[in-house]
Amino acid sequence: MTVDAALAPFDPPTFAPPPPRPAAPPAPLPPGAVSRLELLLRDPDAFLEALDLAAAAPGASAEMASLTRVLVGAVAVGAGLFGSVVGAHRGGLQVLFCTAKVPLILLVTLVVCTAPFAAFARAASLPLPPRSVVALALASCARFALVLLGLAPFVWLMEGWALGYHRVILAVVAVCAVAGVAAGRLLFTGLARYGAAGTRVGLAFVAVFGLVGAQTSWILRPFVVRPRSTSIPFVRALEGDFLGALGTTARSSVGSYAPAARCAGSSCD
Amino acid sequence: MTADTLPSPHFAAPRGLALGLAGAVAFGAAAGLGHGAAALARGAWMSPALFVGGALLAAPPLYLAASYSGSRASAEEVIAEVADVLGRAGVVLLGLAAPAAFFSATLRTPTAWALLVGLAVVVGAVAVRAVARRTLSHATTAAWLWTFFSLALGVRLLLALARHTPVAHLVYR
């Protein structure tokens, strides 16, 4: 008797691999607002399948309208609460201002960028009707806002450590970048189903959305107010641009206050 | 984004030309919106001059490149491809009119010019590449030669048009 034959009874039994599960049919959108937002956050693939199902259903208009209300509400509440945490760095009236302004950034940007998104999809011949384009863009924004809400305590922690004006701004930008990745995951998963052309449409949309979003946030400033500012307006006069200000902030945060980097006018505040 | 991977549905040549024209006019007018009526009018003629004019100037060399590189495509087919891509570029420009108007109204630094011209250049470059890939897919060298020629033509056209803008002093010192 060989060793292998002797040890054979002690070998773990081998089982045939389980038969592959039949693909589950896509589930419809859950009824409650919270369940829908949970699905959006936790399982983007299932959310997209449910969205397709809802868009193709006979009573699609009512279902899509209900979903739109939920998503707009998520943007308003999620981004609003994040805004109030950002405004808390200065406190007082600024908390209220930021609670209103941060959701406005997302909603204004979305309104401006929906037309280009639909145009890119049309030019690339994606089988994506304008209604689905709007739903996908809005869902991505809602996911962005929900992640912002989830990371708001991080910004609050940074403010509590008294890291200073510039570093708090960089923390806010970093949190926005993380939320952007989460939103991009949903957007690109939704568009990648249409092949490489879908991905290219997503890239073009993200480029336009990023530029418009940066400019909208610039015209709705201030958010984190400089400590030496005495008055805090709701919005400042139109001057300068976002890219220049970001460069100045990055240099200032490492202590480099070159003459060229000094700001002028009310944007200094 | 390139239109070459998903060629259908093709825009008919007159429709493509009309869409290209409409999109370019809308984008140009929107880009000048925040700077008064004169800038709006200037944008409304300069943008189609760049896109439609560029397409018309680059089409004959494209046909020559196609025929000398062994393509059997007729002039009509080449024109149809150019018009189709022009129509798609027009749709994109029509969509970009909203952000262009937004930037024109809210951005008061030279970045606005750079951004809007940059957008137009990117759309133009992608359209040129799409035309090259569609009509000269059998001849890579000819496709690249025509691409560079068309881009150079676009730059030349852009510089000529810049004479009529407030930033002319930056281009022609």
Coordinates of C-alpha atoms in Angstrom, one line a residue:
Chain A
M1 CA 0.0 0.0 0.0
T2 CA 1.5 3.4 -1.0
V3 CA 1.5 6.4 1.4
D4 CA -1.0 8.2 -0.8
A5 CA -3.4 5.3 -0.7
A6 CA -3.0 5.1 3.1
L7 CA -3.7 8.8 3.6
A8 CA -6.6 8.8 1.2
P9 CA -9.3 8.4 3.9
F10 CA -7.9 11.5 5.7
D11 CA -8.0 13.7 2.7
P12 CA -10.7 16.3 2.9
P13 CA -13.6 15.2 0.7
T14 CA -13.6 17.0 -2.6
F15 CA -16.9 18.4 -3.8
A16 CA -17.8 19.4 -7.2
P17 CA -17.9 23.2 -7.6
P18 CA -21.4 24.5 -7.0
P19 CA -23.3 25.1 -10.2
P20 CA -23.2 28.8 -11.3
R21 CA -26.0 30.8 -9.9
P22 CA -28.5 31.9 -12.5
A23 CA -28.2 35.6 -13.0
A24 CA -30.7 37.3 -10.7
P25 CA -33.2 39.5 -12.6
P26 CA -32.6 43.2 -11.8
A27 CA -34.6 44.3 -8.8
P28 CA -36.8 47.4 -9.0
L29 CA -36.0 50.5 -7.0
P30 CA -36.9 50.0 -3.4
P31 CA -39.9 52.1 -2.3
G32 CA -38.5 54.3 0.5
A33 CA -36.3 57.3 0.0
V34 CA -33.7 56.0 2.6
S35 CA -33.6 52.6 0.9
R36 CA -33.0 54.2 -2.5
L37 CA -30.2 56.3 -1.1
E38 CA -28.7 53.3 0.7
L39 CA -28.8 51.4 -2.6
L40 CA -27.1 54.3 -4.4
L41 CA -24.3 54.4 -1.8
R42 CA -23.7 50.7 -1.3
D43 CA -24.4 49.1 -4.6
P44 CA -24.1 51.3 -7.6
D45 CA -24.5 48.4 -10.0
A46 CA -27.8 47.4 -8.5
F47 CA -28.9 51.0 -8.5
L48 CA -28.1 51.4 -12.2
E49 CA -30.0 48.2 -13.1
A50 CA -33.0 49.4 -11.0
L51 CA -32.7 52.8 -12.8
D52 CA -32.8 51.2 -16.2
L53 CA -35.8 49.2 -15.1
A54 CA -37.6 52.2 -13.8
A55 CA -36.9 54.2 -17.0
A56 CA -38.3 51.4 -19.1
A57 CA -41.4 50.7 -17.0
P58 CA -44.8 51.7 -18.3
G59 CA -45.4 54.3 -15.6
A60 CA -41.8 55.6 -15.9
S61 CA -42.6 59.3 -15.6
A62 CA -44.1 59.1 -12.1
E63 CA -41.3 56.8 -10.9
M64 CA -38.6 58.9 -12.3
A65 CA -40.2 62.1 -10.9
S66 CA -40.3 60.5 -7.4
L67 CA -36.6 59.4 -7.8
T68 CA -35.6 62.9 -8.9
R69 CA -37.2 64.4 -5.8
V70 CA -35.3 61.9 -3.6
L71 CA -32.0 62.6 -5.4
V72 CA -32.4 66.4 -5.3
G73 CA -33.3 66.1 -1.6
A74 CA -30.1 64.1 -1.0
V75 CA -28.1 66.8 -2.8
A76 CA -29.7 69.5 -0.7
V77 CA -29.5 67.8 2.6
G78 CA -26.1 66.1 2.2
A79 CA -24.3 69.1 0.7
G80 CA -26.1 71.5 3.0
L81 CA -25.0 69.7 6.1
F82 CA -21.4 69.5 4.8
G83 CA -21.7 73.3 4.0
S84 CA -22.7 74.0 7.6
V85 CA -19.7 72.2 8.9
V86 CA -17.4 74.2 6.5
G87 CA -19.2 77.4 7.6
A88 CA -18.6 76.4 11.3
H89 CA -14.9 77.2 10.8
R90 CA -16.0 80.9 11.0
G91 CA -19.3 80.4 12.8
G92 CA -22.2 82.8 13.1
L93 CA -24.1 83.7 9.9
Q94 CA -21.5 81.9 7.8
V95 CA -22.9 78.6 8.9
L96 CA -26.3 79.5 7.4
F97 CA -24.7 81.0 4.2
C98 CA -22.6 77.8 3.6
T99 CA -25.6 75.6 4.2
A100 CA -27.4 77.3 1.3
K101 CA -24.4 77.8 -0.9
V102 CA -22.8 74.3 -1.1
P103 CA -26.0 72.6 -2.5
L104 CA -26.3 75.6 -4.9
I105 CA -22.8 74.8 -6.3
L106 CA -23.9 71.3 -7.2
L107 CA -27.3 72.2 -8.5
V108 CA -26.2 75.2 -10.6
T109 CA -23.3 73.1 -12.1
L110 CA -25.7 70.3 -12.8
V111 CA -28.1 72.6 -14.6
V112 CA -25.3 74.1 -16.7
C113 CA -23.7 70.7 -17.5
T114 CA -26.7 68.6 -18.4
A115 CA -27.0 70.0 -21.9
P116 CA -23.4 69.2 -22.7
F117 CA -23.8 65.7 -21.3
A118 CA -26.8 65.1 -23.4
A119 CA -25.0 66.5 -26.4
F120 CA -22.0 64.3 -25.9
A121 CA -24.2 61.2 -25.6
R122 CA -26.1 62.2 -28.8
A123 CA -22.9 62.9 -30.7
A124 CA -21.5 59.5 -29.7
S125 CA -24.8 57.8 -30.6
L126 CA -25.2 56.3 -27.1
P127 CA -28.6 54.7 -26.7
L128 CA -29.2 56.9 -23.7
P129 CA -32.3 59.1 -23.8
P130 CA -32.0 62.6 -22.3
R131 CA -34.1 61.5 -19.3
S132 CA -31.6 58.8 -18.4
V133 CA -28.7 61.2 -18.9
V134 CA -30.3 63.6 -16.4
A135 CA -31.0 60.7 -14.0
L136 CA -27.5 59.5 -14.2
A137 CA -25.9 62.9 -13.7
L138 CA -28.3 63.6 -10.8
A139 CA -27.6 60.3 -9.1
S140 CA -23.9 60.9 -9.4
C141 CA -24.3 64.3 -7.7
A142 CA -26.4 62.8 -5.0
R143 CA -23.7 60.2 -4.3
F144 CA -21.2 63.0 -4.2
A145 CA -23.3 64.9 -1.7
L146 CA -23.8 61.8 0.5
V147 CA -20.1 61.0 0.6
L148 CA -19.5 64.7 1.5
L149 CA -21.9 64.3 4.3
G150 CA -20.1 61.1 5.5
L151 CA -16.8 62.9 5.5
A152 CA -18.0 66.1 7.1
P153 CA -16.7 65.0 10.5
F154 CA -13.2 64.8 9.1
V155 CA -13.4 68.5 8.1
W156 CA -14.8 69.3 11.5
L157 CA -11.9 67.5 13.1
M158 CA -9.4 69.5 11.0
E159 CA -11.1 72.7 12.1
G160 CA -10.9 71.6 15.7
W161 CA -7.2 71.0 15.5
A162 CA -6.8 74.7 14.5
L163 CA -4.7 73.9 11.5
G164 CA -5.4 77.3 10.0
Y165 CA -7.3 78.7 7.1
H166 CA -5.2 77.3 4.2
R167 CA -5.0 73.8 5.6
V168 CA -8.7 73.7 6.3
I169 CA -9.3 74.7 2.6
L170 CA -7.0 71.9 1.5
A171 CA -8.9 69.5 3.7
V172 CA -12.2 70.5 2.1
V173 CA -10.6 70.1 -1.4
A174 CA -9.4 66.6 -0.4
V175 CA -12.8 65.6 0.9
C176 CA -14.3 66.9 -2.4
A177 CA -11.8 64.8 -4.3
V178 CA -12.8 61.6 -2.4
A179 CA -16.5 62.3 -3.0
G180 CA -15.7 63.0 -6.7
V181 CA -14.1 59.5 -7.0
A182 CA -17.3 58.0 -5.5
A183 CA -19.5 59.9 -7.9
G184 CA -17.3 59.0 -10.8
R185 CA -17.6 55.3 -10.0
L186 CA -21.3 55.5 -10.5
L187 CA -21.1 57.7 -13.6
F188 CA -18.5 55.6 -15.3
T189 CA -20.1 52.3 -14.4
G190 CA -23.3 53.6 -15.9
L191 CA -21.6 54.8 -19.1
A192 CA -19.1 51.9 -19.5
R193 CA -22.1 49.6 -20.3
Y194 CA -22.1 51.4 -23.7
G195 CA -18.5 50.5 -24.5
A196 CA -15.5 52.8 -25.0
A197 CA -17.6 55.5 -26.4
G198 CA -19.5 55.7 -23.1
T199 CA -16.3 56.1 -21.2
R200 CA -15.2 58.9 -23.5
V201 CA -18.5 60.6 -23.0
G202 CA -18.0 60.3 -19.2
L203 CA -14.5 61.8 -19.4
A204 CA -15.7 64.7 -21.5
F205 CA -18.6 65.3 -19.1
V206 CA -16.3 65.1 -16.0
A207 CA -14.0 67.7 -17.6
V208 CA -16.8 70.1 -18.3
F209 CA -18.4 69.5 -14.9
G210 CA -15.1 70.0 -13.1
L211 CA -14.5 73.4 -14.8
V212 CA -18.0 74.6 -14.3
G213 CA -18.1 73.4 -10.7
A214 CA -14.8 75.1 -9.9
Q215 CA -16.1 78.4 -11.4
T216 CA -19.4 78.1 -9.6
S217 CA -17.7 77.5 -6.3
W218 CA -15.5 80.5 -7.0
I219 CA -18.4 82.9 -7.7
L220 CA -20.3 81.7 -4.6
R221 CA -17.3 82.2 -2.3
P222 CA -16.5 82.8 0.6
F223 CA -16.9 79.5 2.4
V224 CA -14.0 79.2 4.8
V225 CA -13.5 82.9 5.7
R226 CA -10.1 84.3 6.5
P227 CA -9.6 85.0 10.2
R228 CA -8.8 88.7 9.5
S229 CA -12.0 89.4 7.6
T230 CA -14.4 91.6 9.4
S231 CA -17.5 91.5 7.2
I232 CA -18.8 88.3 5.5
P233 CA -20.9 88.9 2.4
F234 CA -23.1 86.2 1.0
V235 CA -21.1 86.3 -2.3
R236 CA -18.2 88.4 -3.4
A237 CA -17.7 90.6 -6.4
L238 CA -16.7 88.8 -9.7
E239 CA -12.9 88.9 -9.8
G240 CA -10.0 86.5 -10.3
D241 CA -10.6 82.8 -11.0
F242 CA -10.5 79.5 -9.2
L243 CA -7.2 78.1 -10.6
G244 CA -5.3 81.2 -9.6
A245 CA -6.8 81.1 -6.1
L246 CA -6.0 77.4 -5.6
G247 CA -2.4 78.0 -6.5
T248 CA -2.1 80.9 -4.1
T249 CA -3.7 78.8 -1.3
A250 CA -1.4 75.9 -2.0
R251 CA 1.7 78.2 -1.8
S252 CA 0.4 80.0 1.3
S253 CA -0.3 76.7 3.1
V254 CA 3.4 75.9 3.0
G255 CA 4.4 79.3 4.2
S256 CA 5.4 80.8 0.8
Y257 CA 4.0 84.3 0.5
A258 CA 5.8 85.4 -2.7
P259 CA 4.8 89.0 -3.8
A260 CA 3.3 87.5 -6.9
A261 CA 1.2 85.2 -4.8
R262 CA -0.3 87.9 -2.7
C263 CA -3.9 88.5 -3.5
A264 CA -5.6 91.8 -4.1
G265 CA -9.0 93.1 -3.6
S266 CA -11.8 91.5 -1.7
S267 CA -10.7 88.0 -2.7
C268 CA -8.0 88.3 -0.1
D269 CA -10.7 88.0 2.5
Chain B
M1 CA -14.9 61.6 -27.5
T2 CA -14.7 60.3 -31.1
A3 CA -17.6 59.7 -33.3
D4 CA -15.8 57.1 -35.4
T5 CA -16.7 54.1 -33.3
L6 CA -20.4 54.6 -33.6
P7 CA -21.0 55.8 -37.1
S8 CA -24.8 55.3 -37.2
P9 CA -27.1 57.1 -37.5
H10 CA -25.3 59.2 -40.1
F11 CA -26.4 62.8 -40.5
A12 CA -27.3 63.5 -44.1
A13 CA -24.8 66.0 -45.6
P14 CA -27.1 69.1 -45.6
R15 CA -28.3 68.3 -42.2
G16 CA -24.8 67.8 -40.9
L17 CA -23.7 71.1 -42.4
A18 CA -26.8 72.8 -40.9
L19 CA -26.2 71.3 -37.4
G20 CA -22.5 72.2 -37.6
L21 CA -23.4 75.8 -38.5
A22 CA -26.1 76.0 -35.8
G23 CA -23.9 74.6 -33.1
A24 CA -21.0 76.8 -34.0
V25 CA -23.1 79.9 -34.1
A26 CA -24.7 79.0 -30.7
F27 CA -21.3 78.4 -29.1
G28 CA -19.7 81.5 -30.5
A29 CA -22.7 83.7 -29.5
A30 CA -22.7 82.2 -26.0
A31 CA -19.0 82.7 -25.6
G32 CA -19.5 86.5 -26.3
L33 CA -22.7 86.8 -24.3
G34 CA -21.1 88.3 -21.2
H35 CA -19.1 91.0 -23.1
G36 CA -21.9 92.9 -24.9
A37 CA -23.7 92.8 -28.2
A38 CA -20.6 93.4 -30.3
A39 CA -18.8 90.4 -28.7
L40 CA -21.9 88.3 -29.2
A41 CA -22.1 89.1 -32.9
R42 CA -18.3 88.6 -33.3
G43 CA -18.6 85.2 -31.7
A44 CA -21.6 84.3 -33.8
W45 CA -19.6 84.7 -37.0
M46 CA -16.1 83.7 -35.9
S47 CA -17.0 80.3 -34.5
P48 CA -18.8 79.1 -37.7
A49 CA -15.9 80.6 -39.7
L50 CA -13.6 78.4 -37.8
F51 CA -15.5 75.2 -37.8
V52 CA -17.4 75.2 -41.1
G53 CA -14.7 77.2 -42.9
G54 CA -12.1 74.8 -41.6
A55 CA -14.1 71.8 -42.7
L56 CA -14.6 73.3 -46.2
L57 CA -10.9 74.1 -46.5
A58 CA -9.7 70.7 -45.3
A59 CA -12.2 68.7 -47.4
P60 CA -10.4 68.9 -50.8
P61 CA -7.0 67.8 -49.5
L62 CA -8.8 65.0 -47.7
Y63 CA -10.3 63.7 -51.0
L64 CA -6.9 63.9 -52.6
A65 CA -5.3 62.0 -49.7
A66 CA -8.0 59.4 -49.9
S67 CA -7.8 58.9 -53.6
Y68 CA -4.0 58.9 -53.8
S69 CA -3.8 56.4 -50.9
G70 CA -5.9 53.9 -52.8
S71 CA -9.4 54.5 -51.4
R72 CA -12.4 53.9 -53.6
A73 CA -14.5 56.4 -51.7
S74 CA -16.2 58.8 -54.0
A75 CA -16.2 62.6 -53.4
E76 CA -19.8 62.4 -52.3
E77 CA -18.9 59.8 -49.7
V78 CA -16.0 61.8 -48.4
I79 CA -18.2 64.9 -48.2
A80 CA -20.9 62.8 -46.4
E81 CA -18.3 61.7 -43.8
V82 CA -17.1 65.2 -43.2
A83 CA -20.6 66.5 -42.9
D84 CA -21.5 63.8 -40.5
V85 CA -18.6 64.6 -38.2
L86 CA -19.3 68.3 -38.6
G87 CA -22.9 67.6 -37.5
R88 CA -21.8 65.7 -34.4
A89 CA -19.3 68.5 -33.6
G90 CA -22.3 70.9 -34.0
V91 CA -24.3 68.9 -31.5
V92 CA -21.4 69.0 -29.0
L93 CA -21.0 72.7 -29.5
L94 CA -24.7 73.3 -29.0
G95 CA -24.4 71.4 -25.7
L96 CA -21.3 73.4 -24.8
A97 CA -23.1 76.7 -25.4
A98 CA -24.6 76.6 -21.9
P99 CA -21.2 76.4 -20.1
A100 CA -19.7 78.9 -22.6
A101 CA -22.4 81.4 -21.7
F102 CA -21.8 80.7 -18.0
F103 CA -18.1 81.3 -18.2
S104 CA -18.5 84.3 -20.4
A105 CA -20.9 85.9 -17.9
T106 CA -18.9 85.0 -14.7
L107 CA -15.2 84.7 -15.6
R108 CA -13.6 88.2 -15.9
T109 CA -10.0 87.2 -16.3
P110 CA -7.9 86.2 -19.4
T111 CA -8.5 82.6 -18.3
A112 CA -12.0 82.9 -19.9
W113 CA -10.5 83.4 -23.4
A114 CA -8.1 80.6 -22.9
L115 CA -10.8 78.3 -21.7
L116 CA -13.3 79.0 -24.5
V117 CA -10.7 78.9 -27.2
G118 CA -9.3 75.7 -25.6
L119 CA -12.8 74.1 -25.7
A120 CA -13.2 75.0 -29.4
V121 CA -9.7 73.7 -30.2
V122 CA -10.4 70.3 -28.4
V123 CA -13.7 69.9 -30.2
G124 CA -12.1 70.8 -33.5
A125 CA -9.1 68.4 -32.9
V126 CA -11.3 65.5 -32.0
A127 CA -13.5 66.1 -35.1
V128 CA -10.4 66.2 -37.4
R129 CA -9.1 63.0 -35.9
A130 CA -12.5 61.3 -36.3
V131 CA -12.7 62.3 -40.0
A132 CA -9.2 61.0 -40.6
R133 CA -9.9 57.7 -38.9
R134 CA -13.1 57.2 -40.8
T135 CA -12.0 58.1 -44.3
L136 CA -8.3 57.2 -44.2
S137 CA -8.4 54.1 -42.0
H138 CA -6.6 52.1 -44.7
A139 CA -3.7 54.5 -44.9
T140 CA -2.2 55.4 -41.5
T141 CA 0.5 57.7 -42.9
A142 CA -2.0 59.6 -45.1
A143 CA -4.3 59.9 -42.1
W144 CA -1.7 61.4 -39.9
L145 CA -0.4 63.7 -42.6
W146 CA -3.9 65.0 -43.2
T147 CA -4.5 65.3 -39.5
F148 CA -1.5 67.5 -39.0
F149 CA -2.3 69.5 -42.1
S150 CA -5.8 70.1 -40.9
L151 CA -4.7 71.1 -37.4
A152 CA -2.2 73.5 -38.9
L153 CA -5.0 74.9 -41.1
G154 CA -7.1 75.3 -37.9
V155 CA -4.3 77.1 -36.1
R156 CA -3.8 79.4 -39.1
L157 CA -7.5 80.1 -39.3
L158 CA -7.6 80.8 -35.5
L159 CA -4.7 83.3 -35.7
A160 CA -6.4 85.0 -38.7
L161 CA -9.6 85.3 -36.7
A162 CA -7.8 86.5 -33.6
R163 CA -7.1 89.8 -35.5
H164 CA -10.8 90.6 -34.9
T165 CA -10.8 90.0 -31.2
P166 CA -9.9 92.2 -28.2
V167 CA -6.9 89.9 -27.6
A168 CA -5.4 90.7 -31.0
H169 CA -2.6 92.7 -29.3
L170 CA -1.5 89.6 -27.4
V171 CA -1.3 87.6 -30.7
Y172 CA 0.2 90.3 -32.9
R173 CA 2.6 92.4 -31.0

